PDB file of C-alpha atoms in Angstrom:
ATOM      1  CA  GLU A   1       0.000   0.000   0.000  1.00 95.00           C
ATOM      2  CA  VAL A   2       1.309   3.417  -0.959  1.00 97.00           C
ATOM      3  CA  GLN A   3       1.753   5.637   2.101  1.00 98.00           C
ATOM      4  CA  LEU A   4       2.996   9.173   2.567  1.00 98.00           C
ATOM      5  CA  VAL A   5       3.351  10.432   6.124  1.00 98.00           C
ATOM      6  CA  GLU A   6       4.165  14.074   6.809  1.00 98.00           C
ATOM      7  CA  SER A   7       5.639  15.385  10.018  1.00 98.00           C
ATOM      8  CA  GLY A   8       7.332  18.473  11.398  1.00 97.00           C
ATOM      9  CA  GLY A   9       4.432  20.869  11.449  1.00 97.00           C
ATOM     10  CA  GLY A  10       3.601  23.147  14.339  1.00 97.00           C
ATOM     11  CA  LEU A  11       3.219  26.692  15.607  1.00 98.00           C
ATOM     12  CA  VAL A  12       6.019  29.053  14.638  1.00 98.00           C
ATOM     13  CA  GLN A  13       6.557  32.806  14.927  1.00 97.00           C
ATOM     14  CA  PRO A  14       6.707  35.003  11.848  1.00 98.00           C
ATOM     15  CA  GLY A  15      10.196  35.170  10.401  1.00 97.00           C
ATOM     16  CA  ARG A  16      11.239  31.834  11.851  1.00 98.00           C
ATOM     17  CA  SER A  17      11.939  28.530  10.093  1.00 98.00           C
ATOM     18  CA  LEU A  18      10.432  25.071  10.034  1.00 98.00           C
ATOM     19  CA  LYS A  19      11.274  21.858   8.195  1.00 98.00           C
ATOM     20  CA  LEU A  20       8.657  19.378   7.075  1.00 98.00           C
ATOM     21  CA  SER A  21       9.347  15.740   6.275  1.00 98.00           C
ATOM     22  CA  CYS A  22       7.376  13.205   4.301  1.00 98.00           C
ATOM     23  CA  VAL A  23       8.256   9.532   4.603  1.00 98.00           C
ATOM     24  CA  ALA A  24       7.174   7.338   1.706  1.00 98.00           C
ATOM     25  CA  SER A  25       6.484   3.625   1.705  1.00 98.00           C
ATOM     26  CA  GLY A  26       4.822   1.016  -0.470  1.00 98.00           C
ATOM     27  CA  PHE A  27       6.473   2.127  -3.719  1.00 97.00           C
ATOM     28  CA  THR A  28       9.921   2.823  -5.175  1.00 97.00           C
ATOM     29  CA  PHE A  29      10.341   6.389  -3.976  1.00 98.00           C
ATOM     30  CA  SER A  30      13.379   7.077  -6.149  1.00 97.00           C
ATOM     31  CA  ASN A  31      11.318   6.543  -9.308  1.00 96.00           C
ATOM     32  CA  TYR A  32       8.859   9.355  -8.673  1.00 96.00           C
ATOM     33  CA  GLY A  33       8.795  13.109  -8.709  1.00 96.00           C
ATOM     34  CA  MET A  34       7.239  14.599  -5.595  1.00 97.00           C
ATOM     35  CA  ASN A  35       5.280  17.719  -4.774  1.00 97.00           C
ATOM     36  CA  TRP A  36       4.298  19.818  -1.806  1.00 98.00           C
ATOM     37  CA  ILE A  37       0.815  21.300  -1.944  1.00 98.00           C
ATOM     38  CA  ARG A  38      -0.745  23.439   0.751  1.00 98.00           C
ATOM     39  CA  GLN A  39      -4.236  24.395   1.795  1.00 98.00           C
ATOM     40  CA  ALA A  40      -4.904  27.422   3.966  1.00 98.00           C
ATOM     41  CA  PRO A  41      -7.767  27.036   6.448  1.00 96.00           C
ATOM     42  CA  GLY A  42     -11.065  27.009   4.570  1.00 95.00           C
ATOM     43  CA  LYS A  43      -9.346  27.659   1.255  1.00 96.00           C
ATOM     44  CA  GLY A  44      -8.432  25.773  -1.883  1.00 96.00           C
ATOM     45  CA  LEU A  45      -5.325  23.904  -2.938  1.00 97.00           C
ATOM     46  CA  GLU A  46      -2.093  25.696  -3.783  1.00 96.00           C
ATOM     47  CA  TRP A  47       0.837  23.917  -5.399  1.00 95.00           C
ATOM     48  CA  VAL A  48       4.063  24.854  -3.582  1.00 97.00           C
ATOM     49  CA  ALA A  49       7.012  22.946  -5.026  1.00 96.00           C
ATOM     50  CA  TYR A  50       8.134  20.007  -7.151  1.00 95.00           C
ATOM     51  CA  ILE A  51      11.285  17.915  -7.210  1.00 96.00           C
ATOM     52  CA  SER A  52      12.085  15.311  -9.831  1.00 95.00           C
ATOM     53  CA  SER A  53      13.029  11.758  -8.945  1.00 95.00           C
ATOM     54  CA  GLY A  54      16.757  12.422  -9.047  1.00 96.00           C
ATOM     55  CA  SER A  55      16.540  16.038  -7.814  1.00 97.00           C
ATOM     56  CA  SER A  56      17.624  17.376 -11.194  1.00 96.00           C
ATOM     57  CA  TYR A  57      14.511  19.478 -11.689  1.00 95.00           C
ATOM     58  CA  ILE A  58      13.049  21.687  -8.985  1.00 96.00           C
ATOM     59  CA  TYR A  59      10.242  24.220  -9.330  1.00 94.00           C
ATOM     60  CA  TYR A  60       8.622  26.579  -6.845  1.00 96.00           C
ATOM     61  CA  ALA A  61       5.515  28.696  -6.683  1.00 95.00           C
ATOM     62  CA  GLU A  62       6.317  32.394  -6.842  1.00 95.00           C
ATOM     63  CA  THR A  63       4.789  32.841  -3.386  1.00 96.00           C
ATOM     64  CA  VAL A  64       7.519  30.738  -1.769  1.00 97.00           C
ATOM     65  CA  LYS A  65      10.458  31.102  -4.145  1.00 97.00           C
ATOM     66  CA  GLY A  66      13.584  32.169  -2.268  1.00 97.00           C
ATOM     67  CA  ARG A  67      12.121  31.197   1.108  1.00 98.00           C
ATOM     68  CA  PHE A  68      11.303  27.487   0.765  1.00 98.00           C
ATOM     69  CA  THR A  69      13.611  24.671  -0.322  1.00 98.00           C
ATOM     70  CA  ILE A  70      12.413  21.272  -1.452  1.00 98.00           C
ATOM     71  CA  SER A  71      14.798  18.338  -1.214  1.00 98.00           C
ATOM     72  CA  ARG A  72      14.772  14.577  -0.946  1.00 98.00           C
ATOM     73  CA  ASP A  73      16.844  11.687   0.337  1.00 98.00           C
ATOM     74  CA  ASN A  74      16.108   8.657  -1.802  1.00 98.00           C
ATOM     75  CA  ALA A  75      18.093   6.391   0.512  1.00 98.00           C
ATOM     76  CA  LYS A  76      15.745   7.344   3.332  1.00 98.00           C
ATOM     77  CA  ASN A  77      12.578   7.480   1.191  1.00 98.00           C
ATOM     78  CA  THR A  78      12.016  10.962   2.527  1.00 98.00           C
ATOM     79  CA  LEU A  79      10.927  14.273   1.034  1.00 98.00           C
ATOM     80  CA  TYR A  80      11.625  17.558   2.790  1.00 98.00           C
ATOM     81  CA  LEU A  81      10.423  21.131   2.735  1.00 98.00           C
ATOM     82  CA  GLN A  82      12.645  23.658   4.478  1.00 98.00           C
ATOM     83  CA  MET A  83      10.636  26.798   5.141  1.00 98.00           C
ATOM     84  CA  THR A  84      12.331  30.036   6.168  1.00 98.00           C
ATOM     85  CA  SER A  85      11.181  33.622   6.714  1.00 98.00           C
ATOM     86  CA  LEU A  86       7.719  32.299   7.443  1.00 98.00           C
ATOM     87  CA  ARG A  87       4.732  34.633   7.128  1.00 98.00           C
ATOM     88  CA  SER A  88       1.207  34.460   8.441  1.00 97.00           C
ATOM     89  CA  GLU A  89       0.012  33.691   4.920  1.00 97.00           C
ATOM     90  CA  ASP A  90       2.059  30.471   4.993  1.00 98.00           C
ATOM     91  CA  THR A  91      -0.355  29.092   7.592  1.00 98.00           C
ATOM     92  CA  ALA A  92      -1.797  25.971   6.002  1.00 98.00           C
ATOM     93  CA  LEU A  93      -2.032  22.220   5.920  1.00 98.00           C
ATOM     94  CA  TYR A  94       0.934  21.012   3.879  1.00 98.00           C
ATOM     95  CA  TYR A  95       0.485  17.841   1.839  1.00 98.00           C
ATOM     96  CA  CYS A  96       3.174  15.852   0.136  1.00 98.00           C
ATOM     97  CA  ALA A  97       1.988  14.137  -3.022  1.00 98.00           C
ATOM     98  CA  ARG A  98       3.485  11.693  -5.466  1.00 97.00           C
ATOM     99  CA  ARG A  99       3.610  12.807  -9.066  1.00 95.00           C
ATOM    100  CA  SER A 100       2.736  10.044 -11.470  1.00 91.00           C
ATOM    101  CA  SER A 101       4.755  10.034 -14.651  1.00 80.00           C
ATOM    102  CA  PRO A 102       3.992  10.353 -17.516  1.00 75.00           C
ATOM    103  CA  ARG A 103       0.470  11.287 -16.504  1.00 76.00           C
ATOM    104  CA  GLY A 104       1.798  14.231 -14.548  1.00 84.00           C
ATOM    105  CA  VAL A 105      -0.852  14.061 -11.864  1.00 93.00           C
ATOM    106  CA  MET A 106      -0.740  13.622  -8.100  1.00 96.00           C
ATOM    107  CA  ASP A 107      -1.937  10.099  -7.544  1.00 96.00           C
ATOM    108  CA  ALA A 108      -1.068   9.646  -3.882  1.00 97.00           C
ATOM    109  CA  TRP A 109      -1.288  12.149  -1.030  1.00 98.00           C
ATOM    110  CA  GLY A 110      -0.291  12.211   2.595  1.00 98.00           C
ATOM    111  CA  GLN A 111      -2.625  13.240   5.374  1.00 97.00           C
ATOM    112  CA  GLY A 112      -0.970  16.655   5.740  1.00 98.00           C
ATOM    113  CA  ALA A 113       1.129  18.520   8.288  1.00 98.00           C
ATOM    114  CA  SER A 114      -0.326  21.628   9.890  1.00 98.00           C
ATOM    115  CA  VAL A 115       1.778  24.780   9.963  1.00 98.00           C
ATOM    116  CA  THR A 116       0.589  27.844  11.879  1.00 98.00           C
ATOM    117  CA  VAL A 117       2.586  31.051  11.654  1.00 98.00           C
ATOM    118  CA  SER A 118       1.607  33.385  14.437  1.00 97.00           C
ATOM    119  CA  SER A 119       3.153  35.478  17.167  1.00 95.00           C
TER     120      SER A 119
ATOM    121  CA  ASP B   1       0.742  31.345 -14.948  1.00 91.00           C
ATOM    122  CA  ILE B   2      -2.297  29.512 -16.267  1.00 95.00           C
ATOM    123  CA  GLN B   3      -5.443  30.464 -14.376  1.00 96.00           C
ATOM    124  CA  MET B   4      -8.101  27.827 -13.737  1.00 97.00           C
ATOM    125  CA  THR B   5     -11.659  29.037 -13.237  1.00 98.00           C
ATOM    126  CA  GLN B   6     -14.209  26.626 -11.814  1.00 98.00           C
ATOM    127  CA  SER B   7     -17.941  27.144 -11.822  1.00 97.00           C
ATOM    128  CA  PRO B   8     -20.093  27.141  -9.955  1.00 97.00           C
ATOM    129  CA  SER B   9     -18.283  27.613  -6.647  1.00 97.00           C
ATOM    130  CA  SER B  10     -21.023  25.654  -4.907  1.00 96.00           C
ATOM    131  CA  LEU B  11     -23.901  23.507  -6.018  1.00 96.00           C
ATOM    132  CA  SER B  12     -26.949  22.341  -4.089  1.00 96.00           C
ATOM    133  CA  VAL B  13     -27.778  18.794  -5.135  1.00 95.00           C
ATOM    134  CA  SER B  14     -30.021  15.857  -4.377  1.00 96.00           C
ATOM    135  CA  LEU B  15     -29.091  12.214  -4.276  1.00 96.00           C
ATOM    136  CA  GLY B  16     -29.648  10.626  -7.644  1.00 96.00           C
ATOM    137  CA  ASP B  17     -29.025  13.878  -9.541  1.00 96.00           C
ATOM    138  CA  ASN B  18     -26.809  14.066 -12.582  1.00 97.00           C
ATOM    139  CA  VAL B  19     -24.341  16.837 -11.841  1.00 97.00           C
ATOM    140  CA  THR B  20     -21.957  18.678 -14.124  1.00 97.00           C
ATOM    141  CA  PHE B  21     -19.515  21.433 -13.288  1.00 93.00           C
ATOM    142  CA  THR B  22     -16.882  23.133 -15.310  1.00 97.00           C
ATOM    143  CA  CYS B  23     -13.305  24.305 -15.355  1.00 98.00           C
ATOM    144  CA  GLU B  24     -11.874  26.851 -17.766  1.00 98.00           C
ATOM    145  CA  ALA B  25      -8.168  27.390 -18.335  1.00 98.00           C
ATOM    146  CA  SER B  26      -6.802  30.793 -19.282  1.00 97.00           C
ATOM    147  CA  GLU B  27      -4.998  29.195 -22.202  1.00 97.00           C
ATOM    148  CA  ASN B  28      -4.891  25.895 -24.047  1.00 97.00           C
ATOM    149  CA  ILE B  29      -3.686  23.117 -21.744  1.00 96.00           C
ATOM    150  CA  TYR B  30      -3.923  20.399 -24.398  1.00 96.00           C
ATOM    151  CA  GLY B  31      -6.004  18.078 -22.256  1.00 96.00           C
ATOM    152  CA  PHE B  32      -3.557  18.083 -19.339  1.00 96.00           C
ATOM    153  CA  LEU B  33      -6.367  18.424 -16.859  1.00 97.00           C
ATOM    154  CA  ALA B  34      -6.990  16.463 -13.703  1.00 97.00           C
ATOM    155  CA  TRP B  35      -9.921  16.352 -11.315  1.00 98.00           C
ATOM    156  CA  TYR B  36      -9.577  15.708  -7.590  1.00 98.00           C
ATOM    157  CA  GLN B  37     -12.196  15.026  -4.945  1.00 98.00           C
ATOM    158  CA  GLN B  38     -11.683  16.270  -1.400  1.00 98.00           C
ATOM    159  CA  LYS B  39     -13.976  15.199   1.387  1.00 97.00           C
ATOM    160  CA  LEU B  40     -14.140  17.205   4.593  1.00 95.00           C
ATOM    161  CA  GLY B  41     -10.999  16.743   6.664  1.00 95.00           C
ATOM    162  CA  LYS B  42      -9.375  14.425   4.141  1.00 97.00           C
ATOM    163  CA  ALA B  43      -6.609  14.673   1.578  1.00 98.00           C
ATOM    164  CA  PRO B  44      -7.572  15.150  -2.062  1.00 98.00           C
ATOM    165  CA  LYS B  45      -8.059  12.052  -4.187  1.00 98.00           C
ATOM    166  CA  LEU B  46      -7.324  11.810  -7.895  1.00 97.00           C
ATOM    167  CA  LEU B  47     -10.433  11.031  -9.934  1.00 97.00           C
ATOM    168  CA  ILE B  48      -9.608  11.806 -13.556  1.00 97.00           C
ATOM    169  CA  TYR B  49      -6.450  12.558 -15.502  1.00 96.00           C
ATOM    170  CA  GLY B  50      -5.838  13.602 -19.062  1.00 96.00           C
ATOM    171  CA  ALA B  51      -9.276  15.249 -18.991  1.00 97.00           C
ATOM    172  CA  THR B  52     -11.162  12.020 -19.660  1.00 97.00           C
ATOM    173  CA  ASN B  53      -9.320   9.071 -18.098  1.00 96.00           C
ATOM    174  CA  LEU B  54     -10.768   7.522 -14.959  1.00 97.00           C
ATOM    175  CA  GLU B  55      -8.249   6.687 -12.241  1.00 95.00           C
ATOM    176  CA  ASP B  56      -8.220   3.047 -11.160  1.00 94.00           C
ATOM    177  CA  GLY B  57     -10.899   2.297  -8.601  1.00 95.00           C
ATOM    178  CA  VAL B  58     -12.959   5.405  -9.265  1.00 97.00           C
ATOM    179  CA  PRO B  59     -16.635   4.609  -9.883  1.00 97.00           C
ATOM    180  CA  THR B  60     -17.781   4.821 -13.481  1.00 97.00           C
ATOM    181  CA  ARG B  61     -20.477   7.353 -12.558  1.00 98.00           C
ATOM    182  CA  PHE B  62     -17.658   9.898 -12.749  1.00 98.00           C
ATOM    183  CA  SER B  63     -16.695  11.106 -16.198  1.00 98.00           C
ATOM    184  CA  GLY B  64     -14.641  13.925 -17.619  1.00 98.00           C
ATOM    185  CA  SER B  65     -14.723  15.719 -20.908  1.00 98.00           C
ATOM    186  CA  GLY B  66     -13.324  18.725 -22.666  1.00 97.00           C
ATOM    187  CA  SER B  67     -10.412  20.039 -24.644  1.00 96.00           C
ATOM    188  CA  TRP B  68      -8.418  23.203 -25.270  1.00 97.00           C
ATOM    189  CA  THR B  69      -9.496  25.516 -22.472  1.00 97.00           C
ATOM    190  CA  ASN B  70     -12.877  24.097 -21.440  1.00 98.00           C
ATOM    191  CA  TYR B  71     -13.390  21.007 -19.319  1.00 98.00           C
ATOM    192  CA  SER B  72     -16.146  19.453 -17.269  1.00 98.00           C
ATOM    193  CA  LEU B  73     -16.729  16.749 -14.685  1.00 98.00           C
ATOM    194  CA  THR B  74     -20.014  14.875 -14.582  1.00 98.00           C
ATOM    195  CA  ILE B  75     -21.328  12.701 -11.792  1.00 97.00           C
ATOM    196  CA  SER B  76     -24.195  10.490 -12.880  1.00 96.00           C
ATOM    197  CA  SER B  77     -26.740   9.536 -10.251  1.00 95.00           C
ATOM    198  CA  LEU B  78     -25.149  11.205  -7.249  1.00 97.00           C
ATOM    199  CA  GLU B  79     -24.387   8.996  -4.255  1.00 97.00           C
ATOM    200  CA  PRO B  80     -24.059  10.185  -0.625  1.00 96.00           C
ATOM    201  CA  GLU B  81     -20.303   9.578  -0.664  1.00 96.00           C
ATOM    202  CA  ASP B  82     -19.924  12.025  -3.561  1.00 97.00           C
ATOM    203  CA  ILE B  83     -20.639  15.018  -1.324  1.00 97.00           C
ATOM    204  CA  ALA B  84     -17.269  16.766  -1.410  1.00 97.00           C
ATOM    205  CA  THR B  85     -15.358  19.614  -2.984  1.00 98.00           C
ATOM    206  CA  TYR B  86     -13.974  19.036  -6.467  1.00 98.00           C
ATOM    207  CA  TYR B  87     -10.863  20.705  -7.831  1.00 98.00           C
ATOM    208  CA  CYS B  88      -9.502  20.835 -11.343  1.00 98.00           C
ATOM    209  CA  GLN B  89      -5.768  21.096 -11.941  1.00 97.00           C
ATOM    210  CA  ASN B  90      -3.640  22.152 -14.876  1.00 95.00           C
ATOM    211  CA  ASN B  91      -0.672  19.828 -15.236  1.00 92.00           C
ATOM    212  CA  HIS B  92       0.423  21.037 -18.655  1.00 92.00           C
ATOM    213  CA  VAL B  93       3.060  23.490 -17.504  1.00 87.00           C
ATOM    214  CA  TYR B  94       4.504  24.571 -14.171  1.00 84.00           C
ATOM    215  CA  PRO B  95       3.331  26.017 -11.966  1.00 88.00           C
ATOM    216  CA  ASP B  96       0.600  23.463 -11.541  1.00 90.00           C
ATOM    217  CA  THR B  97      -2.489  25.494 -10.834  1.00 94.00           C
ATOM    218  CA  PHE B  98      -5.730  24.459  -9.236  1.00 96.00           C
ATOM    219  CA  GLY B  99      -9.172  25.880  -9.623  1.00 97.00           C
ATOM    220  CA  ALA B 100     -10.871  27.300  -6.549  1.00 97.00           C
ATOM    221  CA  GLY B 101     -13.139  24.282  -6.275  1.00 98.00           C
ATOM    222  CA  THR B 102     -16.794  23.376  -6.604  1.00 98.00           C
ATOM    223  CA  LYS B 103     -18.435  22.373  -3.337  1.00 97.00           C
ATOM    224  CA  LEU B 104     -21.395  20.037  -3.490  1.00 97.00           C
ATOM    225  CA  GLU B 105     -24.024  20.435  -0.790  1.00 95.00           C
ATOM    226  CA  LEU B 106     -27.151  18.403  -0.189  1.00 94.00           C
ATOM    227  CA  LYS B 107     -30.452  20.195  -0.542  1.00 92.00           C
TER     228      LYS B 107
END
């Protein structure tokens, strides 16, 4: 069974940093690109970042570019999102999601990690 | 960035209804359109990819259509478990963009 389990969320003050992790199981992690998607409370889905299977290709949403860093450790089956200079508008549930190739869609999602940015 | 516009934003429905809602892209996305279902408090679930292809395990009452910039999702004979919010997604070019969602509510 494909599983994605996020962790590392919490309450953080504006301007501080936080690192999310997503541990994958049930599939060959190193064969898949991965995404982070977030959802602010009561709002819709916002794509945040993508990393290819071998980390050669990385893309960010403009809203997080320069502040967030996506990375992965294929030996540990783990995806990361390092978030710095956090703002109140970064408050959201952060999902990791597997990107199916060549369909290019997110066919497996974690349960989400909650990040609250507040003083 | 490609903008995705979903309509309506909410829809009041009855069980057994045939329901259709739409998604319009700001430019041609060549059929690279996915639909996701999100139930309250749950992660999104992929329903349809490539505008018309049903994901494995998704009931056949769900169907997608469209091309170029205009796409739609139809649910035939609505079941109770279909009450959810539905999002379309452009996966033609980065950034992936989602529509704002269509929320189904029971009358």
